[in-house]
PDB file of C-alpha atoms in Angstrom:
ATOM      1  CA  UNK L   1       0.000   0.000   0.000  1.00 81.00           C
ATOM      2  CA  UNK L   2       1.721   3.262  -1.208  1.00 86.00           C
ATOM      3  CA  UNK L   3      -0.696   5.603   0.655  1.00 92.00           C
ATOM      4  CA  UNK L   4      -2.006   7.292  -2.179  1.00 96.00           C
ATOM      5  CA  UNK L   5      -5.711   6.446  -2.900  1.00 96.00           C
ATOM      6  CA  UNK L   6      -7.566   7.110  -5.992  1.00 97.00           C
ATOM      7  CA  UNK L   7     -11.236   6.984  -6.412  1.00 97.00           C
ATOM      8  CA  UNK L   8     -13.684   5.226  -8.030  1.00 97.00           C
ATOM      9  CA  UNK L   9     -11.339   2.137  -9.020  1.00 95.00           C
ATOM     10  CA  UNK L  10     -13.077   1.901 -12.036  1.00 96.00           C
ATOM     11  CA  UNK L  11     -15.689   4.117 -14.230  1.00 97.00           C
ATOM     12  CA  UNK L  12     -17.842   3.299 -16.671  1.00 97.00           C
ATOM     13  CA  UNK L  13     -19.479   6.416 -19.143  1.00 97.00           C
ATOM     14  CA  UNK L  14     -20.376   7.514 -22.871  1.00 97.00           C
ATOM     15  CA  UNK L  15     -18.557   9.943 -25.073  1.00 97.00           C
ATOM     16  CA  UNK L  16     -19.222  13.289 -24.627  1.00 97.00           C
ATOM     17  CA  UNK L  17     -20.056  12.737 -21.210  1.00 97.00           C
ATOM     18  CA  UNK L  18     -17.717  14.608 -18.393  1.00 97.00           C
ATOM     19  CA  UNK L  19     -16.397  12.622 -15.449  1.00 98.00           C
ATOM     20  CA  UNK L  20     -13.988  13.606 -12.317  1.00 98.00           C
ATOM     21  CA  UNK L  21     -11.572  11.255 -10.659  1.00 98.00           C
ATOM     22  CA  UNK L  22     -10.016  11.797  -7.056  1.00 98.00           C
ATOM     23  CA  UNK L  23      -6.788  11.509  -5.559  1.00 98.00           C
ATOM     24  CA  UNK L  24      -5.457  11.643  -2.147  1.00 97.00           C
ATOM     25  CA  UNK L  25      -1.500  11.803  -1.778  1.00 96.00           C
ATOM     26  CA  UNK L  26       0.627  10.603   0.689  1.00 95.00           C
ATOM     27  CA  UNK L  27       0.376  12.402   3.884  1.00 94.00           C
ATOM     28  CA  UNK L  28       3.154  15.028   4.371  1.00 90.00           C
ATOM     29  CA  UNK L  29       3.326  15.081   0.457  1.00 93.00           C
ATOM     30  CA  UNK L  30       2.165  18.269  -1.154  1.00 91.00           C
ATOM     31  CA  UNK L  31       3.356  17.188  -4.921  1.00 91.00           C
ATOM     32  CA  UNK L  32       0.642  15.256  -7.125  1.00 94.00           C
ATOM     33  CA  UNK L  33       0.848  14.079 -10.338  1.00 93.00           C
ATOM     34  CA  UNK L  34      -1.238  12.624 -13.326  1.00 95.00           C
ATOM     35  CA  UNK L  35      -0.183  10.047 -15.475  1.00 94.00           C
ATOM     36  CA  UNK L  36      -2.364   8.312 -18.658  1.00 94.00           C
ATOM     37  CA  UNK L  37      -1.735   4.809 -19.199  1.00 92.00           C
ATOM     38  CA  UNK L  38      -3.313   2.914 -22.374  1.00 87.00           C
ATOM     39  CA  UNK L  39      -3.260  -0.263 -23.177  1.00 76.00           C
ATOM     40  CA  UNK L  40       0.016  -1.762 -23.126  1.00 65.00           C
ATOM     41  CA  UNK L  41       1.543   2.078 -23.112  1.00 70.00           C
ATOM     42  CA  UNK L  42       3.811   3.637 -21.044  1.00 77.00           C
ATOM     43  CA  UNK L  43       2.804   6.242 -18.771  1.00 86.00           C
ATOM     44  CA  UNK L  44       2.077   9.851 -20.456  1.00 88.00           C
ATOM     45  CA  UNK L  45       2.502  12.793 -17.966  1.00 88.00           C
ATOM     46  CA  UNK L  46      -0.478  15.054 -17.386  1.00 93.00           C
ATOM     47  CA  UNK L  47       0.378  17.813 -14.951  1.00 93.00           C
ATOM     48  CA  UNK L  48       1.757  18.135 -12.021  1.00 92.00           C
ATOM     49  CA  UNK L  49       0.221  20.466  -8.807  1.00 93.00           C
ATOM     50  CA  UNK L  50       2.376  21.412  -5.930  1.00 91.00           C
ATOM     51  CA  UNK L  51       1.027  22.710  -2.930  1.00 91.00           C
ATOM     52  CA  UNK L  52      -2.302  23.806  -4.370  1.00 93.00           C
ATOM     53  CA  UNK L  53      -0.775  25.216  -7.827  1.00 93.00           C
ATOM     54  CA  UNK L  54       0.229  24.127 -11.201  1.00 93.00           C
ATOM     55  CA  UNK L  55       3.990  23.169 -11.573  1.00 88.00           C
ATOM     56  CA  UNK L  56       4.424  21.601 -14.722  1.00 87.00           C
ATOM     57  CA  UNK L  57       2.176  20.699 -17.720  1.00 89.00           C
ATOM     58  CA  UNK L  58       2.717  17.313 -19.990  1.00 87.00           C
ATOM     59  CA  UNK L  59       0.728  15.979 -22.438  1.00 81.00           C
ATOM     60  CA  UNK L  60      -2.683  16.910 -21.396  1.00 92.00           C
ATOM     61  CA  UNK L  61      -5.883  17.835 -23.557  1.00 94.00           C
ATOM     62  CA  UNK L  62      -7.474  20.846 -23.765  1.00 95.00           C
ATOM     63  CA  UNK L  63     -10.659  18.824 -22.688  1.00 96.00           C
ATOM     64  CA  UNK L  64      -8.671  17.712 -19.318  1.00 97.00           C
ATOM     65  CA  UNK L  65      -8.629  20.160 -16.265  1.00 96.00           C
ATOM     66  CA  UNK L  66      -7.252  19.172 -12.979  1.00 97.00           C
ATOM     67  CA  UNK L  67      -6.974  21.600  -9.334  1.00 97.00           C
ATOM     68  CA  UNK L  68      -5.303  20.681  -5.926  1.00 97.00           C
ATOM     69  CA  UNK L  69      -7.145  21.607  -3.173  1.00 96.00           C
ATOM     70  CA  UNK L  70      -5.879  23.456   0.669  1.00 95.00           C
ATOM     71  CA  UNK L  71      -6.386  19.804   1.759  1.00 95.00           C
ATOM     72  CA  UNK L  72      -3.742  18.706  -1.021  1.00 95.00           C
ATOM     73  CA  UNK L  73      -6.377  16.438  -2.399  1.00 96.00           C
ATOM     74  CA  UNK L  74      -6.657  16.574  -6.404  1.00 98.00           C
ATOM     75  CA  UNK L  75      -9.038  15.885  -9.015  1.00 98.00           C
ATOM     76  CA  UNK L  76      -8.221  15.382 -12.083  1.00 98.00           C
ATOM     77  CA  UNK L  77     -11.773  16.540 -14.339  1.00 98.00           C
ATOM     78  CA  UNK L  78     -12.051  15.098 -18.182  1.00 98.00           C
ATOM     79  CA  UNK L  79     -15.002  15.991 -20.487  1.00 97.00           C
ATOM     80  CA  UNK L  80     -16.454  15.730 -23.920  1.00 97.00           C
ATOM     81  CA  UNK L  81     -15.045  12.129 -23.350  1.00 97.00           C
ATOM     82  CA  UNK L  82     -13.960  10.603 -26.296  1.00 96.00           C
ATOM     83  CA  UNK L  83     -13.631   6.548 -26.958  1.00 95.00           C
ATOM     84  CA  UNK L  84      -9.703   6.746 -26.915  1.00 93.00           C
ATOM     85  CA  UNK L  85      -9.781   8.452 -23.676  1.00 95.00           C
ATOM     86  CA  UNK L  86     -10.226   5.155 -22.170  1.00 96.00           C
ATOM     87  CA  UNK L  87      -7.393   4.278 -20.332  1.00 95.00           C
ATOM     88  CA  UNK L  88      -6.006   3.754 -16.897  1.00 95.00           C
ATOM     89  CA  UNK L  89      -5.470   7.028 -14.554  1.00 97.00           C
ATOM     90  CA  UNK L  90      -2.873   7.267 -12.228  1.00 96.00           C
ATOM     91  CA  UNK L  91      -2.083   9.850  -9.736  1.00 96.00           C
ATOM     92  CA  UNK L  92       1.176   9.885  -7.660  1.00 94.00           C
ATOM     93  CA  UNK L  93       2.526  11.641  -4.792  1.00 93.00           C
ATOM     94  CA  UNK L  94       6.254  12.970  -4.123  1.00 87.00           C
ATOM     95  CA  UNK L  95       8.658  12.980  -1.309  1.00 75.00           C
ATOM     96  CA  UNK L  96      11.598  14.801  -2.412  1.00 72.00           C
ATOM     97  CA  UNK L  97      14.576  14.143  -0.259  1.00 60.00           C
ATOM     98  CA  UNK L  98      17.686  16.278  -1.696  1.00 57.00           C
ATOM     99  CA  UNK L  99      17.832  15.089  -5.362  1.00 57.00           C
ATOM    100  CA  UNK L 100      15.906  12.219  -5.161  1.00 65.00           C
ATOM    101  CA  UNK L 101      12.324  13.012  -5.878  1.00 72.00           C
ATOM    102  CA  UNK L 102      10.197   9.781  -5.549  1.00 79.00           C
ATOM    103  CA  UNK L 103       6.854   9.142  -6.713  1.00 85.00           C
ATOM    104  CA  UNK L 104       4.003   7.107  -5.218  1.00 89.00           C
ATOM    105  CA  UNK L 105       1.449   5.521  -7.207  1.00 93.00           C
ATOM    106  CA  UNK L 106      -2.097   5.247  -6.679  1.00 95.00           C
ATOM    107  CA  UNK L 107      -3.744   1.649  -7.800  1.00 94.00           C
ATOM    108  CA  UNK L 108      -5.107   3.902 -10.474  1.00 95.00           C
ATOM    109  CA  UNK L 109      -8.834   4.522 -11.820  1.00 97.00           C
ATOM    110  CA  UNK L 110      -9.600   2.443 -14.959  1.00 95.00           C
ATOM    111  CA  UNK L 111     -11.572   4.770 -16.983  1.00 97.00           C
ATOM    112  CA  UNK L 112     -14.194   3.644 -20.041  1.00 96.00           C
ATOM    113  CA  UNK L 113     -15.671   5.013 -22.425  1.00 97.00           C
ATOM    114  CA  UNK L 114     -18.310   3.227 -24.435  1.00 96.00           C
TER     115      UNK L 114
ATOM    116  CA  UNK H   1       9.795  10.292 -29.379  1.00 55.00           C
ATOM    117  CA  UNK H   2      10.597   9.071 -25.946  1.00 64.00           C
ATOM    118  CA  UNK H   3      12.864  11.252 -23.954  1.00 83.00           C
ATOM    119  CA  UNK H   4      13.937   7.400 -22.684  1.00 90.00           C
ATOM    120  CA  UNK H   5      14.094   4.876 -24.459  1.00 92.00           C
ATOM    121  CA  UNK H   6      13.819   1.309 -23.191  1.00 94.00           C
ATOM    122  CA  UNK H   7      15.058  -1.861 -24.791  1.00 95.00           C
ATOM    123  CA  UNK H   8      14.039  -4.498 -25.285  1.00 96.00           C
ATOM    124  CA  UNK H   9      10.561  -3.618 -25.618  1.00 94.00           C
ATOM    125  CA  UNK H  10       9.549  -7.627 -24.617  1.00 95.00           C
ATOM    126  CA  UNK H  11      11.469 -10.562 -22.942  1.00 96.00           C
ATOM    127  CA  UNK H  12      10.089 -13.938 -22.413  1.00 97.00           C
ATOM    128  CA  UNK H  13      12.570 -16.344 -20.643  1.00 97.00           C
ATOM    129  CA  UNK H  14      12.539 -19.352 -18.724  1.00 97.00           C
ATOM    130  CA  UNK H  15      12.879 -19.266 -14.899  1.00 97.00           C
ATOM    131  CA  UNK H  16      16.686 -19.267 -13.388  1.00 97.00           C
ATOM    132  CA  UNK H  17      17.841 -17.456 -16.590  1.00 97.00           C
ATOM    133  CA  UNK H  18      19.783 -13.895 -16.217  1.00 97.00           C
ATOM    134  CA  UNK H  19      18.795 -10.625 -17.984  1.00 97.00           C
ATOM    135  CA  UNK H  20      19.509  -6.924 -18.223  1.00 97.00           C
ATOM    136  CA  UNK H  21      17.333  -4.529 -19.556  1.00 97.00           C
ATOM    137  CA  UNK H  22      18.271  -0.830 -20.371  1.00 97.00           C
ATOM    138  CA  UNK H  23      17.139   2.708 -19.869  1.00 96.00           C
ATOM    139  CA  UNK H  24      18.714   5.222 -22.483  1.00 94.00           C
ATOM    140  CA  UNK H  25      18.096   9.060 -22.798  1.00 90.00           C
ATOM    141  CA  UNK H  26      20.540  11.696 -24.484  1.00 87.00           C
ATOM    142  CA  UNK H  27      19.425  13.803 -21.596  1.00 86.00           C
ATOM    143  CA  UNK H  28      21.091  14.414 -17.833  1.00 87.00           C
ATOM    144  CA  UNK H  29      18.835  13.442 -15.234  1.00 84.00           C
ATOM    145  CA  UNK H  30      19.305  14.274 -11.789  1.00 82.00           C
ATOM    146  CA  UNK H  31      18.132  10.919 -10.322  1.00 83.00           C
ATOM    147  CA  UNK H  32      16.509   8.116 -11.996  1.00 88.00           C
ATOM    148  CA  UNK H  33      13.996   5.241 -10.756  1.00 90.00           C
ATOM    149  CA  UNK H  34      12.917   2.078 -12.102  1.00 94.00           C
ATOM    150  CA  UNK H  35       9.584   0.722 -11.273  1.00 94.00           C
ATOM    151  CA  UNK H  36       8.072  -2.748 -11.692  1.00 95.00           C
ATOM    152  CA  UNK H  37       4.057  -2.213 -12.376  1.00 93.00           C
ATOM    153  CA  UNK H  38       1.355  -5.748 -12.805  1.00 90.00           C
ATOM    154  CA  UNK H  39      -1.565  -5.935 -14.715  1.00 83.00           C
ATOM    155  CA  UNK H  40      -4.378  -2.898 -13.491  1.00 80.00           C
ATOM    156  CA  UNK H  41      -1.997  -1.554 -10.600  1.00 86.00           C
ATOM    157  CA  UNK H  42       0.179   1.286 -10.266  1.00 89.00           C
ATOM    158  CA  UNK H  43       3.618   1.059 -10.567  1.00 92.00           C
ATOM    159  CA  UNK H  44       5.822   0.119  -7.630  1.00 91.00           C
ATOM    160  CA  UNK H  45       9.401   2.048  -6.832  1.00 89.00           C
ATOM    161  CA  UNK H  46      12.418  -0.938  -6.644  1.00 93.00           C
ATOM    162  CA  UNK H  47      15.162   1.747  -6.666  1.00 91.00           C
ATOM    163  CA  UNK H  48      16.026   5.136  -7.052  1.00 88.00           C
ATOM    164  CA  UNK H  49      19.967   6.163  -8.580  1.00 89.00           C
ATOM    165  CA  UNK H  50      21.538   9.281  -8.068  1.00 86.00           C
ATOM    166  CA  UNK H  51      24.939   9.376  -7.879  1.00 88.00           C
ATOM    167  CA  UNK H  52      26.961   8.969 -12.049  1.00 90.00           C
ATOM    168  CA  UNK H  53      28.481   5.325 -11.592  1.00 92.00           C
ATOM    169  CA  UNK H  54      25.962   4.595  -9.253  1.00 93.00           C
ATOM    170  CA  UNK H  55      25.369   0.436  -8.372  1.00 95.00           C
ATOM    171  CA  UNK H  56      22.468  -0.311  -6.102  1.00 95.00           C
ATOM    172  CA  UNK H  57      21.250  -4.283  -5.264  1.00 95.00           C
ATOM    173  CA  UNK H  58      18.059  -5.096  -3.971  1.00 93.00           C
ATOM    174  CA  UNK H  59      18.640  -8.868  -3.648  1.00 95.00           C
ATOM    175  CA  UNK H  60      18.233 -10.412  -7.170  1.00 96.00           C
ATOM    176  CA  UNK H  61      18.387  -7.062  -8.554  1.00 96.00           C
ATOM    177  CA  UNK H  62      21.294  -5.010  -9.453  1.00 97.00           C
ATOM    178  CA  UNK H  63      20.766  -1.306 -10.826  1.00 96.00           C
ATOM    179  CA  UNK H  64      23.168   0.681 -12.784  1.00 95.00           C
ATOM    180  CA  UNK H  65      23.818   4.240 -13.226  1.00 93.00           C
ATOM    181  CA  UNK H  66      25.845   5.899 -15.827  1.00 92.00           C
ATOM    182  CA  UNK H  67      28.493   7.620 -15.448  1.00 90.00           C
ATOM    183  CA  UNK H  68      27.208   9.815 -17.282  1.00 90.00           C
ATOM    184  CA  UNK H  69      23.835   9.946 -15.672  1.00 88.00           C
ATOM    185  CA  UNK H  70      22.006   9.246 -19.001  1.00 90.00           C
ATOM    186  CA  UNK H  71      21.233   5.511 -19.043  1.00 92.00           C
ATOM    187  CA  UNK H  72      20.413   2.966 -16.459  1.00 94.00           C
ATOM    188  CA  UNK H  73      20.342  -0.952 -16.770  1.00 96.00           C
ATOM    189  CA  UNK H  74      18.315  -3.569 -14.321  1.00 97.00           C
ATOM    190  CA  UNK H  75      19.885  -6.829 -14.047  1.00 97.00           C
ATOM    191  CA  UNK H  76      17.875  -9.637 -12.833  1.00 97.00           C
ATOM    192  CA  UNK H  77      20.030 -12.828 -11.765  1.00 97.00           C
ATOM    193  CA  UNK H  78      18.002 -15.960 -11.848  1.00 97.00           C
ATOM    194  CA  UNK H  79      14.551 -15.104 -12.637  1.00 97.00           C
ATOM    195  CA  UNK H  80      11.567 -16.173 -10.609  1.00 97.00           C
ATOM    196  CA  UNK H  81       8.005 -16.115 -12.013  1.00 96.00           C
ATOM    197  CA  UNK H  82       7.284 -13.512  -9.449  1.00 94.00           C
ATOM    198  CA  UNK H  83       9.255 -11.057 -11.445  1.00 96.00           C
ATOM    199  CA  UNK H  84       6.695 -11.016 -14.016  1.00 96.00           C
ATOM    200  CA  UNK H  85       5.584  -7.684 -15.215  1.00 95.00           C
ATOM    201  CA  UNK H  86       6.440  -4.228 -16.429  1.00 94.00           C
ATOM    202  CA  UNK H  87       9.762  -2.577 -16.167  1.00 96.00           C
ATOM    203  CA  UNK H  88       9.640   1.222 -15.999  1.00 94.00           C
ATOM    204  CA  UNK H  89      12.527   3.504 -15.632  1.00 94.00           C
ATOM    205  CA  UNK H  90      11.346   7.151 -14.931  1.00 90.00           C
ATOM    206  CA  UNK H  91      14.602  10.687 -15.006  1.00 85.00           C
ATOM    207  CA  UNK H  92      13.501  13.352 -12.670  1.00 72.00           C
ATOM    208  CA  UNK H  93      14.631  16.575 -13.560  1.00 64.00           C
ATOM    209  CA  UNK H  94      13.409  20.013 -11.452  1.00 61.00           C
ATOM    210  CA  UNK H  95       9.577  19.417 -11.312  1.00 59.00           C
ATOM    211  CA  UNK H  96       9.383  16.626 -14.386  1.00 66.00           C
ATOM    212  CA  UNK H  97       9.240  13.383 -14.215  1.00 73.00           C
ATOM    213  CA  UNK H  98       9.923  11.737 -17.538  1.00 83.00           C
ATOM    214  CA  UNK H  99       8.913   7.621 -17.883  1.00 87.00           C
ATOM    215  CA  UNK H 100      10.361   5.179 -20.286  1.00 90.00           C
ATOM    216  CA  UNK H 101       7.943   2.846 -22.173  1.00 88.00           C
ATOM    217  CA  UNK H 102       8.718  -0.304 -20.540  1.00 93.00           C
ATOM    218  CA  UNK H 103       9.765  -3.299 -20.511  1.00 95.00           C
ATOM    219  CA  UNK H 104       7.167  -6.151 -20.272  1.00 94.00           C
ATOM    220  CA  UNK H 105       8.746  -9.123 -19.183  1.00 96.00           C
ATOM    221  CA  UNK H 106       7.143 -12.682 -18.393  1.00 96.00           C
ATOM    222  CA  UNK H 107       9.059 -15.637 -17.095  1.00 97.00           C
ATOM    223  CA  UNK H 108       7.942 -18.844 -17.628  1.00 96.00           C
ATOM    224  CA  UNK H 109       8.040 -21.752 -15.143  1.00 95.00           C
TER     225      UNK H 109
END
């Protein structure tokens, strides 16, 4: 058990509909992540909120939004879904500890999209 | 393109054999981890490098840095079923965090 938790495990929706997934880091950590994984794909960074604001931005749609909240939890919102946004979401927490930065994964939310 | 690149993209082997897989980038990374993931889970840390030249063993496993602090390799001795799954090297950098594409590995018994 890493200590993140993600919520729901798994989802279940049409295109065009909008859906929101949850994440709650590590406590103590204030960095979360969001990662896309489809099938048999590595893991495509989203964004990245520290302490309640955006860090860094990867690969993320236009249709995507995600916030951090004061109590560090994060949501990570997707609409207009389309069928190749089904996919596995992952969020992750950090500890950084001088250079080493390490990430904790949530089990993930299997999102999709019929 | 991949900012790393991970080879070999598959490995099937039989249990008790050896194997090293690699983790290239023509970028510097300030630490780099490699992370074993199963089927519908997240991935799971096994080590983090940080130091060029870097060699870190966690029991079967032996992790390489390079000197360089561009590549990484994993080298499994003896290979148990249990090591089944995905092999995923992530470089950290000052607020990115860049993954590899894997390595999917299965041992058979």
């Amino acid at each position: 058990d890493s200590g993140v938790t993600q919520t729901p495990k798994h989802l279940i929706t049409a295109t065009g509909q909008r859906v929101t997934l949850r994440c709650s880091p590590r406590s103590g950590d204030l960095s979360v992540y969001w990662y896309q994984q489809s099938l048999d794909q590595g893991l495509q960074f989203l964004i990245q909120y520290y302490n309640g604001e955006e860090r860094a931005k990867g690969n993320i749609l236009e249709r995507f939004s995600a916030q951090q909240f004061p109590d560090l939890h994060s949501e990570l919102n997707l609409s207009s879904l389309e069928l190749g946004d089904s996919a596995l979401y992952f969020c992750a927490s950090s500890a950084r500890q001088g250079l080493e930065e390490t990430q904790y994964f949530g089990p993930g939310t299997r999102l999709l999209v019929l | 393109t991949q900012l790393l690149e991970q080879s070999p993209q598959f490995l099937s082997i039989q249990e008790g054999e050896n194997l090293t897989v690699y983790c290239n980038s023509s970028s510097v990374f300030s630490s780099l981890q490699w992370y074993r993931q199963e089927p519908g889970e997240g991935p799971v840390l096994l080590v983090t490098v940080v130091t060029g030249g870097e060699v870190k063993k966690l029991k079967r496993l032996t992790f390489q840095f390079g000197d360089a602090r561009k590549d990484s390799s994993l080298h499994i001795t003896a290979a148990q079923t249990g090591d089944t799954g995905l092999y995923l090297c992530a470089g950290g950098g000052l607020n990115k965090f860049y993954f590899g594409s894997g390595t999917k590995l299965n041992v058979k018994p």
